Amino acid sequence: MIRDQEETEVTTKEQGVSPPDGASADDDARPDDGTTPRPRPRPDGDDEPAGPHGHAPTAADRVEVDEPLLAARVHRPSDLVRLLVGVLGIAVVLAIAAFAHGTTVGLEEDINKGTGQAPDLLIKVAALVSSIAVLLLPVAFAIERLIKRDGLRIADGVLAAVLAHGVTLATDLWVSQAAPDTIQDALTRSAGAGGALTDPVHGYLAPVIAYMTAVGMTRRPRWRVALWVVLLMDAFTMLVSGYTTPFSIILTVLIGWSVAYGTLYAVGSPNVRPTGQTLLAGLRRVGFRPVSAMRAEVPEGPEASEVSDRGRRYHVTLEDGPPLDVTVVDREQQAQGFFYRVWRRLTLRGITTGRSLQSLRQALEQEALLAYAAIAAGANAPRLIATSELGPDAVMLVYEHLGGRTLDSLPDEEITDELSLNAWEQVRALQSRRIAHRRLTGDALVVDRSGNVILTDLRGGEIAAGDLVLRMDIAQLLTTLGLRVDAERAVASAVSVLGPDAVADCLPLLQPIALSRSTRATLRKLARERAERQREAVLESSRAAKAAREADAAATSPAADRKAEKKALDNALDGAREEDLLSQIRQQVLLIRPQAPVEPARLERIRPRTLVSFIAGAFGAYFLLTQLAHVDFATIVGQAQWGWVGAALAFSALSYFAAAMSLLGFVPERVPFLRTVVAQVAGSFVKLVAPAAVGGVALNTRFLQRAGVRPGLAVASVGASQLFGLASHILLLLSFGYLTGTEKTPEMTPSRTVIAGLLTVAVLVLVVTAVPFMRKFVATRVRALFAGVVPRMLDVLQRPQKLVTGIGGMLLLTGCFVMCLDASIRAFGGGQAISYASIAVVFLAGNALGSAAPTPGGMGAVETTLTLGLIAAGLEKEVAISAVLLFRLMTFWLPVLPGWISFNFLTRKESI
């Protein structure tokens, strides 16, 4: 926290503050060289004197300020939010113009009727005044800014205006040449004879709006009023004169607004955060006499992301009296973590989170309320003694100095049972008054010189909190203490203070989603280290077993060697398996309360996978609906050849037997074949509620475990099956792609698509091997593969008939699906227009995308890929859409009911 005196002097000079006490008298006699306080521009453009109360800087203002240099420009998250809002507004306007043509026409007619009665003289005068003012107003503001030496803002405005002009030109070109007719009708009007149309976006108005927004004119009340008067007058005259439409004006304003904030976020805005000198001036205004202010160090690692939005902290020394701890909160730091808070608010159910956007006044009042409430509840919390605003963009909170160390900075041996008990006593005091802390991490617990725990960072807390939030605090503190001491001590201290019932009630909340972001990051790090230790133990055991076999090769048979190796690997895996911290805490609580609920509470309202699935499904549904609107199903169904429909159904049914063969071929143990077929049918039901690549793997793994295969071997068998399936899929795709490329050429030359695919794969391999991080990631995964799947494959290789069954099942499975798709095409008379090789390529590509898509069963992705692929292969659009729908009916929708029946049957038989 405290730096060398030499570095302090350099810092204070670069920040524009006076040298500390003890500087030479000659320094005061020098001309102004930047070491004395200068007037600092306010965010709204007005100048502010450096000294308190507006007087000129005096010797009393020359105090020591030790803090890191502030960046000249900052990228404000608020600018990014406004950019996203503007882009969303543009998309909404274009969507309304495209799909609500009647509404746009009616709105234009109503406006024309309302403005048609305006006097011509008034319209001409308003047009003249607005056309002159819209150009003079930016120039006048630029002159005013240049006089006050704020030329950087003018440069930002000019850049935004240039970019806005380019965007308007691109938009005009798109609307006139490529946009749908409905959008063109909503944004343009006929300009007279000859069919000429007005500009969809006004090439001079959007740059003006972008310029005035980027230079900050909208933050100045008088300039803002003048700006809106001119804009409204100009829009009114253009509407009355018939030169524009309402949607054109709205789009112009949104483009100028969005480009301005996009420019500000890209290049950064001038940093107007209050410096340490401004803080000292604010302290004098509330009656303190500061001598020095030193900035507290920002923690590194996972805690930095959570601490960054809680303000800058200073240790302030006074001329008389004890030191102070001051927290400065400005708009920029308040905006830190905005998107994270929005996401938590959207995804968590039953949990109130702080408002995503708070004014500084609201943030000040909330933290002051929590500080007073915590002390009134009897908890140890910093005493708030003063608050004040530091201009329009910052506030400060003055606390008594704590003089302690955070729990994170304490060594493990100093975290005693007495300290843990004291921490739980503070939490009990808060919860007795229904106060939730919401962030009981190690940096929020400060231990003073007497060993008492003080709860800090109350800004994110909650008054009159519900039971769910209070239990989350208990779960968080259990995890925080468990990371420093063992789970047994953490649970014991909690039970001794809160009681076993209160601790047991928090078990459903003991899950990562309920913990703080820094705690989740720490748990993920520990999980990676634990997995690495397990892999190393398995590999070491494998190497030792191999060395033992080589040393005693003549004494044992190969079968005994394999059995011994398998046993050694299993023992090593069991011995190296470690439980995570949350599981250890659950076990300790269950020892005290065996009847405690352990099922995790459902906290997530919406998961990322669900959101992605919804978006992908919406795009797929939109594509299919737009294509289906032009298809005459009555004619197509009437002409369908039902014999081929029956053939498609037969091939679909045969695919489940092939899937069972492809699985059992990699399971050396004896598993009933027919029951495996039933499990594959049950997978059709599971695919309806889970992605295709996830649901089948989980079901097969569970089925093999219930069939008597050990869990590790079951996972390895399914992994081996998936690995061979991926390899065969790639080989078949390349082979059929090669054949497709040679169908229309006399010589056997591969198609450009195959060549491009091979080159892409080669480039990806080079990138992976060249980047250290990616190389390590791939090497770790490959090592895990060899530790589990490869030993299993060695067992399979000892039984060639099993391997033939597995590979044959995979080829048969692919052939069944290809023939099913071919029969679906022939059912609608398209069999002569496309070859088997093309059908195979289309199916393999669609199946790969469907397996990668996060939607259940690949919905949306498979239909879109198959339809586009068949059309690209030469099939008519109507036939392609009908064939794909029939194929998906046979392979995805129709097996759902049999899959549900099979799933329930296997559940009753305890086979899954």
PDB file of C-alpha atoms in Angstrom, residues 407 423-424 427 430-431 436-445 455-458 470 472-481 516 519:
ATOM      1  CA  LEU A 407      -8.987 -13.135   5.946  1.00  0.00           C
ATOM      2  CA  ALA A 423     -17.060 -14.683  12.143  1.00  0.00           C
ATOM      3  CA  TRP A 424     -20.193 -16.810  12.621  1.00  0.00           C
ATOM      4  CA  VAL A 427     -23.360 -13.455  10.686  1.00  0.00           C
ATOM      5  CA  LEU A 430     -26.983  -9.852  10.919  1.00  0.00           C
ATOM      6  CA  GLN A 431     -29.447 -12.683  10.414  1.00  0.00           C
ATOM      7  CA  ALA A 436     -28.064 -10.452   4.240  1.00  0.00           C
ATOM      8  CA  HIS A 437     -24.471  -9.633   3.443  1.00  0.00           C
ATOM      9  CA  ARG A 438     -24.467 -11.324  -0.007  1.00  0.00           C
ATOM     10  CA  ARG A 439     -20.660 -11.468  -0.284  1.00  0.00           C
ATOM     11  CA  LEU A 440     -19.008 -13.213   2.650  1.00  0.00           C
ATOM     12  CA  THR A 441     -15.712 -13.842   0.886  1.00  0.00           C
ATOM     13  CA  GLY A 442     -12.235 -13.670   2.377  1.00  0.00           C
ATOM     14  CA  ASP A 443     -11.603 -10.042   1.413  1.00  0.00           C
ATOM     15  CA  ALA A 444     -14.870  -8.922   3.057  1.00  0.00           C
ATOM     16  CA  LEU A 445     -13.848 -10.321   6.472  1.00  0.00           C
ATOM     17  CA  LEU A 455     -17.768  -7.405   8.180  1.00  0.00           C
ATOM     18  CA  THR A 456     -16.997  -5.001   5.348  1.00  0.00           C
ATOM     19  CA  ASP A 457     -18.322  -4.553   1.791  1.00  0.00           C
ATOM     20  CA  LEU A 458     -21.923  -4.162   2.912  1.00  0.00           C
ATOM     21  CA  LEU A 470     -29.973 -15.779   4.359  1.00  0.00           C
ATOM     22  CA  MET A 472     -27.004 -18.454   0.820  1.00  0.00           C
ATOM     23  CA  ASP A 473     -24.914 -16.366   3.226  1.00  0.00           C
ATOM     24  CA  ILE A 474     -24.392 -19.424   5.421  1.00  0.00           C
ATOM     25  CA  ALA A 475     -23.408 -21.556   2.424  1.00  0.00           C
ATOM     26  CA  GLN A 476     -20.995 -18.878   1.239  1.00  0.00           C
ATOM     27  CA  LEU A 477     -19.256 -18.499   4.595  1.00  0.00           C
ATOM     28  CA  LEU A 478     -19.023 -22.277   4.983  1.00  0.00           C
ATOM     29  CA  THR A 479     -17.233 -22.437   1.641  1.00  0.00           C
ATOM     30  CA  THR A 480     -15.024 -19.426   2.425  1.00  0.00           C
ATOM     31  CA  LEU A 481     -13.832 -20.942   5.696  1.00  0.00           C
ATOM     32  CA  SER A 516     -19.761 -15.563  -5.347  1.00  0.00           C
ATOM     33  CA  THR A 519     -15.360 -18.450  -4.952  1.00  0.00           C
TER      34      THR A 519
END
